[in-house]
Coordinates of C-alpha atoms in Angstrom, one line a residue:
M22 CA 0.0 0.0 0.0
T23 CA 2.8 2.4 0.9
Q24 CA 4.5 1.5 -2.4
K25 CA 1.4 2.5 -4.4
Q26 CA 1.1 5.8 -2.5
S27 CA 4.7 6.8 -2.7
P28 CA 4.5 8.2 -6.3
L29 CA 1.4 10.2 -5.2
A30 CA 3.2 11.6 -2.2
Q31 CA 6.2 12.5 -4.3
Q32 CA 3.9 14.5 -6.7
V33 CA 2.3 16.3 -3.8
L34 CA 5.8 17.4 -2.5
E35 CA 6.7 18.6 -6.0
L36 CA 3.5 20.7 -6.2
Q37 CA 4.2 22.2 -2.8
E38 CA 7.7 23.2 -3.9
Q39 CA 6.4 24.8 -7.1
I40 CA 3.8 26.8 -5.1
T41 CA 6.5 28.0 -2.7
L42 CA 8.6 29.2 -5.6
L43 CA 5.6 31.0 -7.2
N44 CA 4.9 32.7 -3.9
Q45 CA 8.5 33.9 -3.6
R46 CA 8.4 35.2 -7.2
V47 CA 5.2 37.1 -6.6
A48 CA 6.7 38.7 -3.4
Q49 CA 9.7 39.8 -5.4
L50 CA 7.5 41.4 -8.1
E51 CA 5.4 43.2 -5.5
A52 CA 8.5 44.6 -3.9
K53 CA 9.8 46.0 -7.2
A54 CA 6.4 47.4 -8.4
P55 CA 5.4 51.0 -7.4
A56 CA 2.8 51.4 -4.7
T57 CA -0.7 51.8 -6.0
A58 CA -3.8 53.1 -4.3
P59 CA -6.2 50.4 -3.3
I60 CA -9.1 49.9 -5.6
A61 CA -12.3 51.3 -4.2
R62 CA -15.0 48.7 -4.2
I63 CA -18.4 49.9 -5.3
P64 CA -21.2 48.5 -3.2
P65 CA -23.3 46.2 -5.3
K66 CA -26.5 47.9 -4.4
V67 CA -25.4 51.5 -5.2
A68 CA -26.1 52.8 -8.7
V69 CA -23.5 55.0 -10.3
T70 CA -24.6 57.4 -13.0
T71 CA -22.3 59.3 -15.3
E72 CA -22.9 62.7 -16.9
A73 CA -23.9 61.1 -20.2
E74 CA -26.5 58.9 -18.4
K75 CA -28.3 61.8 -16.8
P76 CA -31.9 62.2 -18.0
V77 CA -32.4 64.6 -20.9
E78 CA -34.9 66.6 -18.9
L79 CA -32.4 67.4 -16.1
M80 CA -29.8 68.6 -18.7
L81 CA -32.4 70.8 -20.4
L82 CA -33.3 72.3 -17.0
A83 CA -29.7 72.9 -16.2
S84 CA -29.0 74.6 -19.5
S85 CA -32.2 76.7 -19.3
S86 CA -31.3 77.7 -15.7
S87 CA -27.8 78.9 -16.8
L88 CA -29.2 80.8 -19.8
L89 CA -31.9 82.5 -17.6
Q90 CA -29.2 83.4 -15.1
H91 CA -27.1 85.1 -17.8
V92 CA -30.1 86.9 -19.3
S93 CA -31.2 88.1 -15.9
T94 CA -27.7 89.3 -15.1
L95 CA -27.6 91.3 -18.3
C96 CA -31.0 92.8 -17.7
F97 CA -30.0 94.0 -14.2
L98 CA -26.8 95.6 -15.6
L99 CA -28.8 97.4 -18.3
V100 CA -31.5 98.4 -15.8
A101 CA -28.9 100.2 -13.7
A102 CA -27.4 101.9 -16.7
L103 CA -30.8 103.0 -18.1
G104 CA -32.0 104.2 -14.7
L105 CA -28.9 106.4 -14.5
R106 CA -29.7 107.7 -18.0
A107 CA -33.3 108.5 -17.1
L108 CA -32.2 110.4 -14.0
T109 CA -29.8 112.5 -16.1
D110 CA -32.3 113.1 -18.8
N111 CA -35.0 114.3 -16.4
G112 CA -32.6 116.7 -14.7
L113 CA -32.5 114.9 -11.4
L114 CA -28.7 114.5 -11.9
N115 CA -26.3 117.1 -13.2
L116 CA -25.1 116.2 -16.7
N117 CA -21.4 116.2 -15.7
I118 CA -22.1 114.2 -12.6
G119 CA -24.3 111.7 -14.4
T120 CA -21.6 111.3 -17.1
I121 CA -18.9 110.7 -14.4
I122 CA -21.1 108.1 -12.6
G123 CA -21.9 106.4 -15.9
I124 CA -18.2 106.2 -16.8
C125 CA -17.3 104.8 -13.4
Y126 CA -20.1 102.3 -13.6
A127 CA -18.9 101.1 -17.0
A128 CA -15.3 100.9 -15.7
A129 CA -16.5 98.9 -12.7
L130 CA -18.3 96.4 -14.9
I131 CA -15.1 96.0 -17.0
F132 CA -13.0 95.4 -13.9
S133 CA -15.7 93.0 -12.5
G134 CA -15.4 91.0 -15.7
H135 CA -11.7 90.7 -15.1
L136 CA -12.4 89.4 -11.6
F137 CA -14.9 86.9 -12.9
Y138 CA -12.4 85.7 -15.5
R139 CA -10.0 85.0 -12.7
K140 CA -12.6 82.9 -11.0
N141 CA -13.5 81.1 -14.3
S142 CA -17.0 82.3 -14.0
T143 CA -19.3 82.1 -17.0
L144 CA -20.6 85.6 -16.1
A145 CA -17.2 87.2 -17.0
P146 CA -18.0 87.9 -20.7
I147 CA -21.3 89.5 -19.9
F148 CA -19.7 92.0 -17.4
S149 CA -16.7 92.9 -19.6
T150 CA -18.6 93.2 -22.8
T151 CA -21.5 95.1 -21.3
G152 CA -19.1 97.5 -19.5
A153 CA -17.1 98.2 -22.8
L154 CA -20.2 98.8 -24.9
L155 CA -21.7 101.1 -22.2
M156 CA -18.4 103.0 -22.0
F157 CA -18.2 103.6 -25.8
S158 CA -21.9 104.6 -26.0
I159 CA -21.6 107.0 -23.0
L160 CA -18.5 108.7 -24.5
V161 CA -19.9 109.0 -28.0
E162 CA -23.3 110.3 -26.9
T163 CA -21.9 112.7 -24.3
Y164 CA -19.6 114.3 -26.9
V165 CA -22.0 114.3 -29.9
R166 CA -25.1 115.4 -28.1
F167 CA -23.8 117.6 -25.2
A168 CA -20.2 118.3 -26.1
S169 CA -19.3 118.1 -22.5
I170 CA -16.1 116.2 -23.0
P171 CA -13.1 117.7 -24.7
M172 CA -12.0 116.0 -27.9
V173 CA -8.6 115.1 -26.6
V174 CA -10.0 113.5 -23.5
L175 CA -12.6 111.6 -25.5
Y176 CA -10.0 110.0 -27.8
I177 CA -7.8 109.2 -24.8
M178 CA -10.6 107.5 -23.0
L179 CA -11.6 105.5 -26.1
A180 CA -8.0 104.3 -26.5
T181 CA -7.7 103.5 -22.8
T182 CA -10.9 101.4 -22.9
G183 CA -9.5 99.4 -25.9
V184 CA -6.2 98.9 -24.2
G185 CA -7.8 97.9 -21.0
M186 CA -9.9 95.2 -22.7
A187 CA -6.8 94.0 -24.4
L188 CA -5.0 93.7 -21.1
I189 CA -7.9 91.7 -19.7
S190 CA -7.7 89.3 -22.6
Y191 CA -4.0 88.8 -22.1
A192 CA -4.3 88.4 -18.3
N193 CA -7.0 85.7 -18.7
N194 CA -6.2 84.3 -22.2
A195 CA -9.7 85.2 -23.4
A196 CA -10.2 86.5 -26.9
L197 CA -13.6 88.2 -26.5
P198 CA -12.6 91.3 -24.5
I199 CA -9.9 92.4 -27.0
I200 CA -12.2 91.7 -30.0
V201 CA -15.0 93.8 -28.4
G202 CA -12.6 96.5 -27.3
T203 CA -10.8 96.8 -30.7
L204 CA -14.0 96.9 -32.8
G205 CA -15.8 99.2 -30.4
M206 CA -12.9 101.6 -30.2
C207 CA -12.6 101.6 -34.0
L208 CA -16.3 102.1 -34.7
A209 CA -16.7 104.7 -32.0
G210 CA -13.9 106.8 -33.4
V211 CA -15.5 106.7 -36.9
T212 CA -18.9 107.7 -35.5
I213 CA -17.5 110.8 -33.8
D214 CA -18.3 113.9 -35.9
Y215 CA -19.1 111.8 -38.9
P216 CA -18.6 112.6 -41.8
N217 CA -16.2 115.4 -40.7
P218 CA -14.1 113.9 -37.8
F219 CA -10.8 115.4 -36.7
F220 CA -8.8 113.1 -38.9
P221 CA -5.4 113.3 -37.1
F222 CA -6.9 111.9 -33.9
L223 CA -9.0 109.4 -35.8
G224 CA -5.9 108.2 -37.7
L225 CA -4.0 107.7 -34.5
L226 CA -6.9 105.8 -33.0
L227 CA -7.2 103.5 -36.0
W228 CA -3.4 103.0 -35.9
L229 CA -3.8 101.7 -32.3
A230 CA -6.8 99.6 -33.3
N231 CA -4.6 97.8 -35.9
I232 CA -1.9 97.1 -33.3
L233 CA -4.6 95.6 -31.0
A234 CA -6.0 93.5 -33.8
Y235 CA -2.5 92.1 -34.4
F236 CA -2.2 91.1 -30.7
A237 CA -5.8 89.6 -30.8
T238 CA -4.6 87.1 -33.3
R239 CA -2.0 85.8 -30.9
I240 CA -4.8 84.8 -28.5
K241 CA -7.2 83.5 -31.1
R242 CA -6.9 83.2 -34.9
C243 CA -9.4 85.8 -36.0
S244 CA -8.2 87.1 -39.3
W245 CA -11.6 88.7 -40.0
L246 CA -10.9 91.3 -37.3
R247 CA -7.6 92.3 -38.9
W248 CA -9.2 92.6 -42.3
T249 CA -12.1 94.6 -40.9
V250 CA -9.9 97.1 -39.0
M251 CA -7.5 97.5 -42.0
F252 CA -10.4 98.2 -44.4
I253 CA -11.9 100.8 -42.0
T254 CA -8.4 102.4 -41.7
H255 CA -7.7 102.6 -45.4
F256 CA -11.3 103.8 -46.1
M257 CA -11.3 106.6 -43.6
L258 CA -7.8 107.8 -44.5
Q259 CA -8.6 107.6 -48.2
I260 CA -11.5 109.9 -47.5
W261 CA -9.2 112.2 -45.7
G262 CA -6.9 112.4 -48.7
I263 CA -9.7 112.9 -51.1
K264 CA -11.1 115.7 -49.0
L265 CA -7.7 117.4 -48.9
S266 CA -7.6 117.3 -52.7
G267 CA -11.0 119.1 -52.8
N268 CA -12.6 116.3 -54.8
F269 CA -15.1 115.0 -52.2
F270 CA -18.6 116.4 -52.7
G271 CA -17.4 119.9 -53.3
A272 CA -15.0 120.1 -50.4
D273 CA -12.3 122.7 -50.8
G274 CA -9.8 121.1 -48.4
S275 CA -9.9 124.2 -46.1
S276 CA -11.8 122.6 -43.2
P277 CA -9.9 122.8 -39.8
N278 CA -10.7 119.2 -39.1
L279 CA -8.6 118.1 -42.1
A280 CA -5.3 119.3 -40.7
P281 CA -3.3 118.8 -43.9
E282 CA 0.1 119.0 -42.1
W283 CA -0.8 115.8 -40.3
F284 CA -1.6 113.7 -43.3
I285 CA 1.8 112.6 -44.5
P286 CA 3.1 111.8 -40.9
V287 CA 0.0 109.7 -40.2
V288 CA 0.1 107.9 -43.5
V289 CA 3.8 107.1 -43.0
L290 CA 3.2 105.9 -39.4
I291 CA 0.4 103.6 -40.4
G292 CA 2.3 102.3 -43.5
L293 CA 5.4 101.6 -41.4
T294 CA 3.2 99.9 -38.8
F295 CA 1.5 97.6 -41.4
M296 CA 5.0 96.7 -42.7
L297 CA 6.2 95.7 -39.3
I298 CA 3.0 93.8 -38.5
S299 CA 3.5 91.7 -41.6
L300 CA 7.1 91.2 -40.8
F301 CA 6.4 90.1 -37.2
G302 CA 3.6 87.8 -38.4
I303 CA 5.9 86.1 -40.9
I304 CA 8.7 85.6 -38.3
R305 CA 6.2 84.3 -35.8
S306 CA 4.7 81.8 -38.3
G307 CA 8.1 80.0 -38.4
D308 CA 7.9 77.0 -40.7
E309 CA 4.1 77.1 -40.7
K310 CA 2.0 78.6 -43.5
I311 CA 1.9 82.4 -43.5
S312 CA -1.6 83.8 -43.0
R313 CA -3.3 85.5 -46.0
F314 CA -3.4 88.8 -44.1
D315 CA 0.4 88.9 -43.4
F316 CA 1.1 87.7 -47.0
S317 CA -1.1 90.3 -48.7
L318 CA -0.4 93.2 -46.4
P319 CA 2.9 94.6 -47.8
A320 CA 1.5 94.8 -51.4
L321 CA -1.9 96.3 -50.3
N322 CA -0.2 98.7 -47.9
A323 CA 2.4 99.9 -50.5
G324 CA -0.3 100.6 -53.1
W325 CA -2.6 102.3 -50.7
C326 CA 0.1 104.6 -49.1
Y327 CA 1.3 105.9 -52.5
V328 CA -2.2 106.4 -54.0
A329 CA -3.5 108.1 -50.8
A330 CA -0.5 110.5 -50.7
V331 CA -0.7 111.3 -54.4
F332 CA -4.4 112.1 -54.1
A333 CA -3.9 114.3 -51.1
M334 CA -0.7 116.2 -52.2
K335 CA -1.7 116.5 -55.9
S336 CA 1.9 116.0 -56.8
P337 CA 3.2 112.5 -57.6
A338 CA 6.8 113.8 -57.7
T339 CA 6.7 114.9 -54.1
F340 CA 6.1 111.4 -52.8
A341 CA 8.1 109.6 -55.5
T342 CA 11.5 109.7 -53.7
P343 CA 10.1 108.5 -50.3
A344 CA 8.2 105.7 -52.2
A345 CA 11.4 104.7 -54.0
I346 CA 13.3 104.5 -50.6
A347 CA 10.4 102.4 -49.2
A348 CA 10.8 100.0 -52.2
I349 CA 14.5 99.6 -51.4
V350 CA 13.6 98.9 -47.8
H351 CA 11.1 96.2 -48.9
F352 CA 13.7 94.5 -51.0
G353 CA 16.2 94.7 -48.1
I354 CA 13.7 93.0 -45.8
A355 CA 13.1 90.3 -48.4
A356 CA 16.9 89.7 -48.6
W357 CA 17.0 89.4 -44.8
L358 CA 14.1 87.0 -44.7
A359 CA 15.9 84.8 -47.4
S360 CA 19.0 84.8 -45.3
R361 CA 17.2 82.7 -42.6
V362 CA 17.6 79.7 -45.0
R363 CA 14.2 78.2 -44.7
R364 CA 12.4 76.1 -47.2
N365 CA 10.6 78.2 -49.9
A366 CA 12.0 81.3 -48.3
P367 CA 8.7 82.3 -46.6
G368 CA 7.9 86.0 -46.7
T369 CA 10.4 87.0 -49.4
N370 CA 7.9 87.3 -52.2
T371 CA 5.6 89.1 -49.8
F372 CA 8.0 92.0 -49.5
V373 CA 9.3 91.7 -53.0
S374 CA 5.8 92.3 -54.4
G375 CA 5.4 95.3 -52.2
G376 CA 8.7 96.7 -53.4
V377 CA 7.7 96.0 -57.0
I378 CA 4.5 97.9 -56.6
L379 CA 6.3 100.9 -55.1
S380 CA 8.9 100.8 -57.8
C381 CA 6.2 100.8 -60.6
L382 CA 4.4 103.7 -59.0
S383 CA 7.3 105.9 -58.0
L384 CA 9.8 105.5 -60.9
P385 CA 7.6 107.1 -63.5
A386 CA 7.1 110.1 -61.3
M387 CA 10.8 110.4 -60.6
F388 CA 11.7 110.1 -64.3
D389 CA 8.7 112.2 -65.3
S390 CA 7.9 109.6 -68.0
M391 CA 6.4 106.2 -68.3
L392 CA 8.9 104.9 -70.8
N393 CA 12.2 106.0 -69.3
P394 CA 12.2 103.8 -66.2
L395 CA 11.2 100.7 -68.1
P396 CA 14.8 99.4 -68.7
L397 CA 15.4 99.8 -64.9
L398 CA 12.2 97.8 -64.2
S399 CA 13.4 95.2 -66.6
V400 CA 16.7 94.9 -64.7
V401 CA 14.6 94.6 -61.5
A402 CA 12.5 91.8 -63.1
F403 CA 15.6 89.9 -64.1
G404 CA 17.2 90.3 -60.7
I405 CA 14.0 89.0 -59.0
A406 CA 14.0 85.9 -61.3
Y407 CA 17.7 85.3 -60.5
F408 CA 17.2 85.5 -56.8
S409 CA 14.1 83.4 -56.9
R410 CA 16.4 80.5 -57.9
R411 CA 19.0 81.2 -55.3
W412 CA 16.3 81.6 -52.5
F413 CA 14.1 78.8 -53.8
S414 CA 11.1 81.0 -54.0
G415 CA 8.5 80.2 -56.6
G416 CA 6.5 83.3 -55.7
M417 CA 9.3 85.5 -56.7
R418 CA 9.5 83.8 -60.1
I419 CA 5.8 84.6 -60.6
T420 CA 6.4 88.2 -59.5
A421 CA 9.2 88.6 -62.1
T422 CA 7.0 87.2 -64.8
F423 CA 4.2 89.6 -64.0
L424 CA 6.6 92.5 -63.8
Q425 CA 7.7 91.8 -67.4
A426 CA 4.1 91.6 -68.5
Y427 CA 3.5 95.0 -66.8
I428 CA 6.5 96.5 -68.7
C429 CA 5.1 95.3 -72.0
L430 CA 1.6 96.6 -71.2
T431 CA 3.1 100.0 -70.1
L432 CA 4.9 100.2 -73.4
V433 CA 1.8 99.5 -75.4
Y434 CA -0.2 102.0 -73.3
A435 CA 2.5 104.7 -73.9
L436 CA 2.4 104.0 -77.7
L437 CA -1.4 104.3 -77.8
N438 CA -1.3 107.6 -76.0
N439 CA 1.7 108.9 -78.0
D440 CA 3.7 109.3 -74.8
R441 CA 7.2 108.9 -76.1
P442 CA 10.5 110.8 -75.8
E443 CA 11.1 113.7 -78.2
N444 CA 14.3 111.9 -79.4
P445 CA 13.1 108.9 -81.4
W446 CA 16.4 107.1 -81.1
L447 CA 16.2 107.3 -77.3
F448 CA 12.8 105.5 -77.6
I449 CA 14.4 102.9 -79.8
I450 CA 17.2 102.3 -77.3
I451 CA 14.7 101.9 -74.4
T452 CA 12.5 99.4 -76.2
A453 CA 15.6 97.4 -77.4
L454 CA 16.9 97.2 -73.9
C455 CA 13.5 96.0 -72.6
S456 CA 13.4 93.3 -75.3
L457 CA 16.9 92.0 -74.7
L458 CA 16.4 91.9 -70.9
A459 CA 13.1 90.1 -71.3
L460 CA 14.8 87.6 -73.6
F461 CA 17.6 87.0 -71.1
Q462 CA 15.1 86.5 -68.4
Y463 CA 13.2 84.0 -70.6
R464 CA 16.3 82.0 -71.3
F465 CA 17.2 82.0 -67.6
Q466 CA 13.8 80.8 -66.5
R467 CA 13.8 78.1 -69.1
R468 CA 17.3 76.9 -68.1
H469 CA 16.3 76.7 -64.5
L470 CA 13.2 74.9 -63.4
P471 CA 10.9 76.4 -60.7
P472 CA 11.4 75.3 -57.1
K473 CA 10.1 71.8 -56.4
H474 CA 8.0 72.9 -53.4
S475 CA 6.3 75.9 -54.9
L476 CA 2.5 75.5 -54.6
F477 CA 1.8 77.5 -57.7
Y478 CA 4.0 75.4 -59.9
T479 CA 3.0 72.1 -58.4
R480 CA -0.7 72.6 -58.4
I481 CA -1.6 75.3 -61.0
D482 CA 1.1 75.8 -63.5
K483 CA 2.7 72.4 -63.6
Q484 CA 4.3 72.9 -67.1
D485 CA 5.6 76.4 -66.3
L486 CA 3.5 77.9 -69.1
S487 CA 3.5 81.3 -67.5
T488 CA 7.1 81.9 -68.6
I489 CA 5.8 82.2 -72.2
T490 CA 4.5 85.6 -71.1
V491 CA 8.2 86.8 -70.8
L492 CA 8.9 85.6 -74.3
L493 CA 5.9 87.3 -75.7
S494 CA 6.9 90.5 -73.9
S495 CA 10.3 90.3 -75.5
L496 CA 8.8 89.8 -78.9
I497 CA 6.4 92.7 -78.5
C498 CA 9.2 95.0 -77.4
A499 CA 11.4 93.8 -80.3
Y500 CA 8.5 94.5 -82.7
V501 CA 8.2 98.1 -81.3
T502 CA 11.9 98.6 -81.7
L503 CA 12.1 97.4 -85.3
S504 CA 8.9 99.3 -86.2
A505 CA 10.3 102.5 -84.7
T506 CA 13.6 102.0 -86.5
S507 CA 12.0 101.4 -89.8
K508 CA 9.8 104.4 -89.3
Q509 CA 12.9 106.6 -88.8
I510 CA 14.6 105.1 -91.8
L511 CA 11.6 105.6 -94.1
I512 CA 11.1 109.2 -92.9
T513 CA 14.8 110.0 -93.6
H514 CA 15.3 108.1 -96.9
Y515 CA 12.0 107.3 -98.5
Q516 CA 10.3 109.8 -100.8
G517 CA 7.1 107.9 -101.6
D518 CA 3.9 107.2 -99.7
F519 CA 5.0 106.8 -96.2
N520 CA 1.9 105.2 -94.7
T521 CA 1.8 102.5 -97.3
A522 CA 5.5 101.7 -96.9
F523 CA 5.3 101.7 -93.2
M524 CA 2.3 99.4 -93.0
S525 CA 4.0 96.9 -95.4
T526 CA 7.2 97.1 -93.3
Q527 CA 5.3 96.2 -90.2
S528 CA 3.9 93.1 -91.9
V529 CA 7.3 92.1 -93.1
I530 CA 8.6 92.5 -89.5
I531 CA 5.9 90.2 -88.1
N532 CA 6.2 87.5 -90.7
G533 CA 10.0 87.7 -90.6
A534 CA 9.8 87.1 -86.8
A535 CA 7.6 84.1 -87.3
F536 CA 10.0 82.7 -89.9
L537 CA 13.0 83.2 -87.6
L538 CA 11.2 81.6 -84.6
M539 CA 10.3 78.6 -86.8
I540 CA 14.0 78.1 -87.8
I541 CA 15.1 78.3 -84.2
A542 CA 12.4 75.9 -83.1
I543 CA 13.3 73.3 -85.8
K544 CA 17.0 73.6 -85.0
K545 CA 16.5 73.2 -81.2
R546 CA 13.5 70.8 -81.4
N547 CA 11.6 73.3 -79.2
K548 CA 7.9 72.7 -79.3
E549 CA 7.2 75.9 -77.3
L550 CA 9.0 78.1 -79.9
L551 CA 7.2 76.2 -82.6
N552 CA 3.8 77.1 -81.1
V553 CA 4.8 80.7 -80.6
S554 CA 5.9 80.9 -84.2
V555 CA 2.6 79.6 -85.4
L556 CA 0.8 82.2 -83.3
V557 CA 2.9 85.0 -84.8
T558 CA 2.3 83.6 -88.3
L559 CA -1.5 83.8 -87.6
I560 CA -1.1 87.4 -86.4
G561 CA 0.9 88.2 -89.6
G562 CA -1.7 86.6 -91.8
C563 CA -4.5 88.6 -90.2
K564 CA -2.4 91.8 -90.6
V565 CA -1.9 91.1 -94.3
F566 CA -5.3 89.9 -95.4
L567 CA -7.5 92.0 -93.0
I568 CA -5.6 95.3 -93.0
D569 CA -3.0 95.5 -95.8
M570 CA -5.3 94.3 -98.6
I571 CA -7.8 96.9 -97.7
Q572 CA -5.7 99.9 -96.9
I573 CA -2.6 99.6 -99.2
S574 CA -1.9 98.6 -102.8
G575 CA 0.9 98.4 -105.3
I576 CA 4.4 97.0 -104.8
W577 CA 4.2 97.2 -101.0
L578 CA 1.1 95.0 -100.9
V579 CA 3.0 92.5 -103.2
V580 CA 5.9 92.5 -100.7
S581 CA 3.6 91.9 -97.8
I582 CA 1.8 89.0 -99.4
F583 CA 5.0 87.5 -100.8
V584 CA 6.8 87.5 -97.4
F585 CA 3.8 85.9 -95.7
A586 CA 3.6 83.3 -98.5
I587 CA 7.3 82.3 -98.0
T588 CA 6.8 82.2 -94.2
A589 CA 3.7 80.0 -94.5
F590 CA 5.3 77.7 -97.0
V591 CA 8.4 77.2 -94.9
E592 CA 6.3 76.6 -91.8
S593 CA 4.2 74.0 -93.6
V594 CA 7.2 72.1 -94.7
A595 CA 8.8 72.3 -91.2
L596 CA 5.6 71.2 -89.5
S597 CA 5.2 68.2 -91.8
S598 CA 8.8 67.3 -91.2
W599 CA 8.3 67.7 -87.5
Q600 CA 5.2 65.5 -87.5
S601 CA 6.9 62.7 -89.5
Q602 CA 9.9 62.7 -87.1
T603 CA 7.5 62.6 -84.2
N604 CA 5.6 59.7 -85.6
S605 CA 8.8 57.8 -86.4
L606 CA 10.0 58.2 -82.8
K607 CA 6.6 56.9 -81.5
K608 CA 6.6 53.7 -83.7
P609 CA 6.8 50.6 -81.4
E610 CA 9.4 48.0 -82.0
R611 CA 8.4 44.7 -83.6
P612 CA 7.9 42.0 -80.9
D613 CA 9.3 39.3 -83.2
A614 CA 12.7 40.9 -83.7
S615 CA 14.5 38.3 -81.6
A616 CA 17.4 38.2 -84.0
H617 CA 18.6 41.6 -82.7
D618 CA 18.1 40.9 -79.0
S619 CA 21.8 40.4 -78.4
D620 CA 22.7 43.7 -80.3
K621 CA 20.1 45.6 -78.3
K622 CA 21.4 44.2 -75.0
S623 CA 24.9 45.2 -75.9
E624 CA 23.7 48.7 -76.8
L625 CA 21.8 49.0 -73.5
V626 CA 25.0 48.0 -71.7
T627 CA 27.0 50.5 -73.6

């Protein structure tokens, strides 16, 4: 019997040893593990309900109670303000005393809102917003209806209220107070003495409102506030400039509220502030996407400042030199932003575009001509295209392209208005320089691809077709140059009908340019030049058959038609040859050509 039980006893002993080892292991693990709080046991008969499991009726009652509490609080605040207003209107309170009590009451509400924000109370926005709106309404009404507050004191109190609301926002990280304070201060300033406010004080108040709007975006992204305040600022200062010029509903610019000696300083102050706001916004964005406001502000600001100053001063030349200096400053800021060595050089094109706008507006006034500064603008365009490659900025490449298009359109506009130098050879030199510089820019942009990370060239203009604009600008300037040269030659040496000869010469120039472009396209296998040559040929054909055949006759008409016929024939042969070569390159290889597999493999290896 003991022999049969011995194996069983041995197994029991082994199990006891294993249990002992496991207990020791558990003790070691418990000693190493951090102490944890004991798990609270929930009594089995107690029902626990979460917030989501509460009855809908209770939630509706709670929300209704909170809403009624806020509404009742607002009503009590307004009752106190309206009661004070009734006592003042009925003469029970002196006007000055009632005004002082009302201002103190509004200030107390604003400060109470700050205290409620510190306690995280939901009543804080009601107190601060109600106090600010009451303050603005009391100040405006007291000044407009009773004129019992001096103008300087009024503007100081408006600015103080706006700044105080901004400080409450920053102290409590709440966006509503600074938004209400900025908009209220801005609108209250516009309302005072409308439509004839004292513009210097209004300009300074709007300048402060733009600064507060910039700081508001650091608490909450509210671009609409910045756009709104900027629009109001530009609109009111533009009215100021138009009134100074005497072109606003019969105004003669002699009103004492206009203060013409303040206009230029205020415009320069606001323009400089906008430039710094954009710069700080770009720096603050880091590697993130720049906001549309900061991106657009330098260009809008540059155009507005110059136009406002010119309207007010009635002398573009007076503001031309400061505008040119501002353009150089914009280019310098763009170079500094590019020196930070960030991808896509964020912000460079923002200030380059502002500098380009100031250059296009100021240089014609400095040179007293629209044509004389065009070569300098062409140099600027080529420089922008060059630095767009060095700074990896696709936006600057677009700006350079549009600047060349502007140069071409300005040249055409000057020709249509007969605005050209008295010396015809100076005109020829100007147009020739513009054509050559545009051609150099086109070759540079074709040799160097746009930056890989440019949104415009990766999403919109994937084939870089916009660069064709630079080539067309060069061709138009070249046509103007050759046309002006031929005109001078005909005037000097031709004794026959000048108009007939000149019109025929123009047709020869157009068709000759198409012929030359076709030869270059065939030689370089350039499809883009081929398409441009076909376009120029169509223009030459329309010139010959729709204008020359109606207005001229004789040998000059024969020359026009003959040159076009030669151009069309050569292009037809070239196009057919191009098409045949393209088809031969597209022919697929025969799949059964196994005899030449070894040769092909050797060629591939080579």
